[in-house]
mmCIF file of C-alpha atoms and ligand atoms in Angstrom:
data_model
loop_
_atom_site.group_PDB
_atom_site.id
_atom_site.type_symbol
_atom_site.label_atom_id
_atom_site.label_comp_id
_atom_site.label_asym_id
_atom_site.label_seq_id
_atom_site.Cartn_x
_atom_site.Cartn_y
_atom_site.Cartn_z
ATOM 1 C CA MET A 1 102.804 117.819 87.089
ATOM 2 C CA ASP A 2 104.767 121.070 87.525
ATOM 3 C CA THR A 3 106.028 123.085 84.541
ATOM 4 C CA ASP A 4 109.689 122.110 84.974
ATOM 5 C CA ARG A 5 108.815 118.455 84.977
ATOM 6 C CA SER A 6 106.529 118.741 81.937
ATOM 7 C CA VAL A 7 109.269 120.567 79.999
ATOM 8 C CA VAL A 8 111.801 117.867 80.908
ATOM 9 C CA GLU A 9 109.329 115.124 79.999
ATOM 10 C CA ALA A 10 108.625 116.782 76.647
ATOM 11 C CA LYS A 11 112.386 116.944 75.988
ATOM 12 C CA ALA A 12 112.759 113.301 76.962
ATOM 13 C CA LYS A 13 109.971 112.273 74.615
ATOM 14 C CA LYS A 14 111.501 114.268 71.767
ATOM 15 C CA ALA A 15 114.919 112.773 72.452
ATOM 16 C CA GLU A 16 113.398 109.311 72.451
ATOM 17 C CA GLU A 17 111.695 109.899 69.110
ATOM 18 C CA LYS A 18 114.682 111.414 67.308
ATOM 19 C CA GLY A 19 118.385 110.945 66.869
ATOM 20 C CA GLU A 20 120.699 108.715 68.841
ATOM 21 C CA GLN A 21 118.406 108.577 71.858
ATOM 22 C CA GLY A 22 115.870 106.715 69.705
ATOM 23 C CA ARG A 23 118.282 104.250 68.239
ATOM 24 C CA SER A 24 118.179 100.479 68.868
ATOM 25 C CA LEU A 25 121.237 98.255 68.497
ATOM 26 C CA ILE A 26 120.724 94.703 67.317
ATOM 27 C CA GLY A 27 123.199 91.984 68.267
ATOM 28 C CA GLU A 28 123.234 88.203 67.964
ATOM 29 C CA LYS A 29 121.679 87.557 71.373
ATOM 30 C CA ALA A 30 120.680 90.977 72.654
ATOM 31 C CA VAL A 31 118.799 93.978 71.349
ATOM 32 C CA LEU A 32 119.552 97.303 73.030
ATOM 33 C CA VAL A 33 116.566 99.637 73.030
ATOM 34 C CA PRO A 34 116.131 103.169 74.403
ATOM 35 C CA TYR A 35 115.091 103.314 78.058
ATOM 36 C CA MET A 36 111.373 104.145 77.795
ATOM 37 C CA ARG A 37 108.820 105.052 80.469
ATOM 38 C CA GLU A 38 107.179 101.651 79.955
ATOM 39 C CA HIS A 39 110.386 100.019 81.250
ATOM 40 C CA VAL A 40 110.421 101.913 84.550
ATOM 41 C CA PRO A 41 108.124 99.685 86.695
ATOM 42 C CA ARG A 42 110.102 96.484 85.957
ATOM 43 C CA TYR A 43 113.385 98.358 86.362
ATOM 44 C CA HIS A 44 112.154 99.608 89.740
ATOM 45 C CA GLU A 45 111.301 96.021 90.780
ATOM 46 C CA TRP A 46 114.850 94.916 89.918
ATOM 47 C CA MET A 47 116.319 97.697 92.009
ATOM 48 C CA GLN A 48 114.562 96.429 95.146
ATOM 49 C CA ASP A 49 116.987 93.470 95.164
ATOM 50 C CA PRO A 50 119.720 94.160 97.773
ATOM 51 C CA ALA A 51 122.281 92.089 95.820
ATOM 52 C CA LEU A 52 121.739 94.165 92.660
ATOM 53 C CA LEU A 53 121.915 97.406 94.641
ATOM 54 C CA VAL A 54 125.299 96.376 96.044
ATOM 55 C CA ALA A 55 126.619 95.063 92.714
ATOM 56 C CA THR A 56 125.669 98.266 90.898
ATOM 57 C CA GLY A 57 126.523 100.662 93.745
ATOM 58 C CA SER A 58 122.936 102.008 93.703
ATOM 59 C CA GLU A 59 120.602 103.400 96.350
ATOM 60 C CA PRO A 60 116.994 102.149 96.599
ATOM 61 C CA LEU A 61 114.539 104.629 95.050
ATOM 62 C CA THR A 62 110.782 105.075 95.199
ATOM 63 C CA LEU A 63 108.894 104.499 91.959
ATOM 64 C CA ASP A 64 108.485 108.266 91.566
ATOM 65 C CA GLN A 65 112.240 108.784 92.024
ATOM 66 C CA GLU A 66 112.849 106.037 89.448
ATOM 67 C CA TYR A 67 110.716 108.000 86.941
ATOM 68 C CA GLN A 68 112.806 111.098 87.735
ATOM 69 C CA MET A 69 115.971 109.061 87.223
ATOM 70 C CA HIS A 70 114.592 107.865 83.892
ATOM 71 C CA LEU A 71 114.201 111.503 82.827
ATOM 72 C CA SER A 72 117.743 112.242 83.887
ATOM 73 C CA TRP A 73 119.106 109.334 81.874
ATOM 74 C CA THR A 74 117.108 110.271 78.782
ATOM 75 C CA THR A 75 117.679 114.046 78.806
ATOM 76 C CA ASP A 76 121.238 114.495 80.118
ATOM 77 C CA PRO A 77 123.574 114.905 77.103
ATOM 78 C CA ASN A 78 126.383 113.330 79.163
ATOM 79 C CA LYS A 79 124.530 110.074 79.688
ATOM 80 C CA HIS A 80 123.248 107.365 77.414
ATOM 81 C CA THR A 81 121.366 104.281 78.480
ATOM 82 C CA PHE A 82 119.869 101.265 76.791
ATOM 83 C CA ILE A 83 117.626 98.540 78.095
ATOM 84 C CA VAL A 84 118.908 95.067 77.221
ATOM 85 C CA LEU A 85 116.355 92.746 75.614
ATOM 86 C CA ASP A 86 117.010 89.005 75.544
ATOM 87 C CA LYS A 87 116.198 88.093 71.926
ATOM 88 C CA GLU A 88 114.929 84.667 73.020
ATOM 89 C CA LEU A 89 112.217 86.344 75.124
ATOM 90 C CA ILE A 90 110.864 88.732 72.484
ATOM 91 C CA GLN A 91 107.280 87.818 71.644
ATOM 92 C CA GLY A 92 106.808 87.920 67.875
ATOM 93 C CA ASP A 93 109.170 90.068 65.842
ATOM 94 C CA PHE A 94 111.256 92.879 67.269
ATOM 95 C CA VAL A 95 109.506 96.153 66.437
ATOM 96 C CA PRO A 96 111.581 99.359 66.774
ATOM 97 C CA GLY A 97 109.777 101.780 69.096
ATOM 98 C CA ASN A 98 108.027 98.922 70.931
ATOM 99 C CA PRO A 99 109.476 98.675 74.475
ATOM 100 C CA HIS A 100 109.190 94.849 74.462
ATOM 101 C CA VAL A 101 108.888 94.851 78.252
ATOM 102 C CA GLU A 102 108.388 91.062 78.121
ATOM 103 C CA ALA A 103 112.039 90.642 77.062
ATOM 104 C CA MET A 104 113.804 93.278 79.193
ATOM 105 C CA VAL A 105 116.561 91.682 81.273
ATOM 106 C CA GLY A 106 119.004 94.474 82.154
ATOM 107 C CA ASP A 107 120.559 97.755 81.176
ATOM 108 C CA VAL A 108 123.822 99.217 79.950
ATOM 109 C CA ASN A 109 124.892 102.834 80.433
ATOM 110 C CA ILE A 110 127.644 105.231 79.630
ATOM 111 C CA TYR A 111 128.277 108.382 81.599
ATOM 112 C CA MET A 112 130.667 111.094 80.365
ATOM 113 C CA ASN A 113 131.358 112.381 83.865
ATOM 114 C CA ASP A 114 134.850 113.882 83.572
ATOM 115 C CA PRO A 115 134.627 117.550 82.447
ATOM 116 C CA SER A 116 138.380 117.564 81.753
ATOM 117 C CA ASP A 117 138.056 114.637 79.340
ATOM 118 C CA PRO A 118 134.846 114.549 77.252
ATOM 119 C CA GLN A 119 136.171 111.476 75.422
ATOM 120 C CA LEU A 120 136.151 109.392 78.608
ATOM 121 C CA ALA A 121 133.052 107.357 79.442
ATOM 122 C CA GLU A 122 132.262 105.301 82.501
ATOM 123 C CA ILE A 123 130.332 102.189 81.539
ATOM 124 C CA GLU A 124 127.916 100.141 83.639
ATOM 125 C CA ILE A 125 126.200 96.864 82.826
ATOM 126 C CA MET A 126 123.524 94.899 84.626
ATOM 127 C CA ILE A 127 121.826 91.683 83.585
ATOM 128 C CA ALA A 128 119.189 91.667 86.307
ATOM 129 C CA GLU A 129 117.203 88.583 85.312
ATOM 130 C CA SER A 130 119.132 85.565 86.561
ATOM 131 C CA GLN A 131 117.741 83.234 83.868
ATOM 132 C CA SER A 132 119.377 85.455 81.236
ATOM 133 C CA ARG A 133 122.826 85.471 82.844
ATOM 134 C CA GLY A 134 125.689 83.352 81.552
ATOM 135 C CA LYS A 135 124.358 83.475 77.972
ATOM 136 C CA GLY A 136 126.717 86.131 76.676
ATOM 137 C CA LEU A 137 124.202 88.978 76.914
ATOM 138 C CA GLY A 138 126.332 91.072 79.298
ATOM 139 C CA GLU A 139 129.407 90.790 77.113
ATOM 140 C CA GLU A 140 127.561 91.506 73.882
ATOM 141 C CA SER A 141 125.708 94.470 75.420
ATOM 142 C CA VAL A 142 128.963 96.050 76.626
ATOM 143 C CA LEU A 143 130.519 95.620 73.185
ATOM 144 C CA LEU A 144 127.480 97.053 71.378
ATOM 145 C CA MET A 145 127.455 100.021 73.746
ATOM 146 C CA MET A 146 131.193 100.615 73.335
ATOM 147 C CA GLU A 147 130.927 100.503 69.560
ATOM 148 C CA PHE A 148 128.022 102.971 69.709
ATOM 149 C CA ALA A 149 129.961 105.255 72.100
ATOM 150 C CA VAL A 150 133.014 105.317 69.812
ATOM 151 C CA GLU A 151 130.865 106.098 66.791
ATOM 152 C CA PHE A 152 128.425 108.647 68.211
ATOM 153 C CA TYR A 153 130.273 110.201 71.149
ATOM 154 C CA SER A 154 133.885 109.804 69.880
ATOM 155 C CA ILE A 155 134.798 108.052 73.115
ATOM 156 C CA GLN A 156 138.470 107.093 73.331
ATOM 157 C CA THR A 157 138.694 105.698 76.852
ATOM 158 C CA PHE A 158 136.258 103.563 78.803
ATOM 159 C CA CYS A 159 136.386 102.967 82.526
ATOM 160 C CA VAL A 160 134.331 100.814 84.859
ATOM 161 C CA LYS A 161 134.129 100.707 88.648
ATOM 162 C CA ILE A 162 133.612 97.234 90.086
ATOM 163 C CA GLY A 163 133.426 95.947 93.660
ATOM 164 C CA GLU A 164 136.506 93.859 94.420
ATOM 165 C CA SER A 165 134.366 90.775 95.200
ATOM 166 C CA ASN A 166 132.313 91.000 91.959
ATOM 167 C CA THR A 167 134.196 88.204 90.197
ATOM 168 C CA ALA A 168 131.738 87.865 87.309
ATOM 169 C CA SER A 169 131.990 91.519 86.315
ATOM 170 C CA LEU A 170 135.767 91.696 86.834
ATOM 171 C CA LYS A 171 136.201 88.643 84.596
ATOM 172 C CA LEU A 172 133.887 90.093 81.955
ATOM 173 C CA PHE A 173 135.756 93.391 81.647
ATOM 174 C CA ARG A 174 139.226 91.808 81.869
ATOM 175 C CA LYS A 175 138.172 89.419 79.079
ATOM 176 C CA LEU A 176 137.374 92.530 76.995
ATOM 177 C CA GLY A 177 140.881 93.899 77.556
ATOM 178 C CA PHE A 178 140.190 96.322 80.412
ATOM 179 C CA VAL A 179 143.152 96.668 82.775
ATOM 180 C CA ASP A 180 143.361 97.757 86.400
ATOM 181 C CA ALA A 181 143.791 101.533 86.663
ATOM 182 C CA SER A 182 143.200 102.247 90.346
ATOM 183 C CA TYR A 183 141.813 100.821 93.566
ATOM 184 C CA SER A 184 139.713 102.510 96.258
ATOM 185 C CA GLU A 185 140.402 101.033 99.685
ATOM 186 C CA PHE A 186 137.443 103.035 101.026
ATOM 187 C CA PHE A 187 134.887 101.696 98.508
ATOM 188 C CA LYS A 188 136.669 98.309 98.078
ATOM 189 C CA GLU A 189 136.344 99.010 94.374
ATOM 190 C CA VAL A 190 138.623 98.519 91.381
ATOM 191 C CA THR A 191 138.600 100.930 88.439
ATOM 192 C CA LEU A 192 139.448 99.243 85.150
ATOM 193 C CA ALA A 193 140.107 101.127 81.928
ATOM 194 C CA LEU A 194 140.434 100.478 78.222
ATOM 195 C CA SER A 195 141.956 102.935 75.779
ATOM 196 C CA MET A 196 140.565 102.810 72.250
ATOM 197 C CA ALA A 197 143.410 105.135 71.190
ATOM 198 C CA GLU A 198 145.753 102.202 71.766
ATOM 199 C CA ASN A 199 143.419 99.795 69.972
ATOM 200 C CA SER A 200 142.202 100.298 66.425
ATOM 201 C CA PRO A 201 138.412 100.275 67.049
ATOM 202 C CA SER A 202 137.643 98.250 63.933
ATOM 203 C CA LYS A 203 140.241 95.594 64.860
ATOM 204 C CA TYR A 204 139.082 95.588 68.478
ATOM 205 C CA PHE A 205 135.415 95.019 67.582
ATOM 206 C CA GLU A 206 136.355 92.525 64.851
ATOM 207 C CA LYS A 207 138.277 90.513 67.471
ATOM 208 C CA PHE A 208 135.079 90.212 69.498
ATOM 209 C CA ARG A 209 133.023 89.534 66.351
ATOM 210 C CA ILE A 210 130.854 92.660 66.587
ATOM 211 C CA ARG A 211 129.577 93.413 63.107
ATOM 212 C CA HIS A 212 129.795 96.863 61.580
HETATM 213 C C1 LIG B 301 128.324 90.793 85.640
HETATM 214 C C2 LIG B 301 127.178 90.527 84.695
HETATM 215 C C3 LIG B 301 126.854 91.791 83.920
HETATM 216 C C4 LIG B 301 127.582 89.425 83.687
HETATM 217 O O1 LIG B 301 126.586 89.321 82.674
HETATM 218 P P1 LIG B 301 126.305 87.928 81.936
HETATM 219 O O2 LIG B 301 125.403 88.176 80.795
HETATM 220 O O3 LIG B 301 125.852 86.935 82.920
HETATM 221 O O4 LIG B 301 127.772 87.563 81.438
HETATM 222 P P2 LIG B 301 128.164 86.830 80.056
HETATM 223 O O5 LIG B 301 127.356 85.590 79.903
HETATM 224 O O6 LIG B 301 128.113 87.809 78.960
HETATM 225 O O7 LIG B 301 129.675 86.418 80.349
HETATM 226 C C5 LIG B 301 130.768 87.100 79.753
HETATM 227 C C6 LIG B 301 132.016 86.820 80.561
HETATM 228 O O8 LIG B 301 131.861 87.345 81.876
HETATM 229 C C7 LIG B 301 132.485 86.478 82.827
HETATM 230 N N1 LIG B 301 131.447 85.933 83.710
HETATM 231 C C8 LIG B 301 130.116 86.088 83.580
HETATM 232 N N2 LIG B 301 129.480 85.494 84.616
HETATM 233 C C9 LIG B 301 130.430 84.934 85.384
HETATM 234 C C10 LIG B 301 130.400 84.205 86.596
HETATM 235 N N3 LIG B 301 129.256 83.903 87.217
HETATM 236 N N4 LIG B 301 131.580 83.808 87.143
HETATM 237 C C11 LIG B 301 132.747 84.122 86.548
HETATM 238 N N5 LIG B 301 132.842 84.826 85.378
HETATM 239 C C12 LIG B 301 131.693 85.218 84.808
HETATM 240 C C13 LIG B 301 133.173 85.409 82.019
HETATM 241 O O9 LIG B 301 134.470 85.877 81.693
HETATM 242 C C14 LIG B 301 132.325 85.360 80.771
HETATM 243 O O10 LIG B 301 133.021 84.896 79.643
HETATM 244 P P3 LIG B 301 133.090 83.281 79.361
HETATM 245 O O11 LIG B 301 131.675 82.818 79.293
HETATM 246 O O12 LIG B 301 133.807 83.199 78.059
HETATM 247 O O13 LIG B 301 133.798 82.707 80.537
HETATM 248 C C15 LIG B 301 125.916 90.016 85.466
HETATM 249 O O14 LIG B 301 126.274 88.930 86.264
HETATM 250 C C16 LIG B 301 125.302 91.088 86.354
HETATM 251 O O15 LIG B 301 124.573 91.928 85.878
HETATM 252 N N6 LIG B 301 125.585 91.067 87.648
HETATM 253 C C17 LIG B 301 124.977 92.015 88.594
HETATM 254 C C18 LIG B 301 125.261 93.478 88.308
HETATM 255 C C19 LIG B 301 126.732 93.750 88.195
HETATM 256 O O16 LIG B 301 127.539 93.206 88.930
HETATM 257 N N7 LIG B 301 127.088 94.644 87.268
HETATM 258 C C20 LIG B 301 128.459 95.053 87.063
HETATM 259 C C21 LIG B 301 128.735 96.394 87.664
HETATM 260 S S1 LIG B 301 129.775 97.274 86.542
#
């Protein structure tokens, strides 16, 4: 391992152990846990599926590149990612700090990628395991992530980019109040947005029964 990589890995480990990067969010059906190295092999398996690559707008990576990507997601202050656990699949009790690989079914990310607006976050959700789809995990994970992003990153506007034929994801975000903001003919992609400035966050999350 070269020095740069060991420094980054040490930072990632520290970030995982402390502060927001180490936090887990517990919902009714899902638990969001920090993306840990133990999750990478299963995550990499998911990302071999051509349908998931298209749906998430991702490129296939080698396992080594996936480990590098994991470091990027856990050390970049403009990104935050959680692995989604399906509560029904957790063996025994949920233990904070345990990756619970047996129950990992997807991920949810935010990316503060607009330097002119640090309170804007792009959100992404994936429920990769088909047996865990249609159970409300995607919706709950997005809401838990949004609530976290408002609280810890003071996010005021969320956006999401979705392929125009991805009916499930379009319906999910429209159900949560996201509205069409723009369309890319080139990428055949719709950008939807939701302004928290126009919604009182507590009323918004109450409406979707997310507990504070
Ligand atoms: C899109 C995705 C995240 C949905 O997750 P999920 O856990 O299956 O969805 P939920 O059970 O939480 O459903 C929430 C809402 O989404 C919509 N939805 C979910 N699956 C749907 C489907 N197959 N067809 C139509 N609408 C669907 C519905 O509005 C649903 O609310 P309802 O049950 O009250 O009708 C999941 O299918 C997925 O990961 N797909 C591949 C990756 C992807 O497309 N990611 C989005 C890129 S931003």
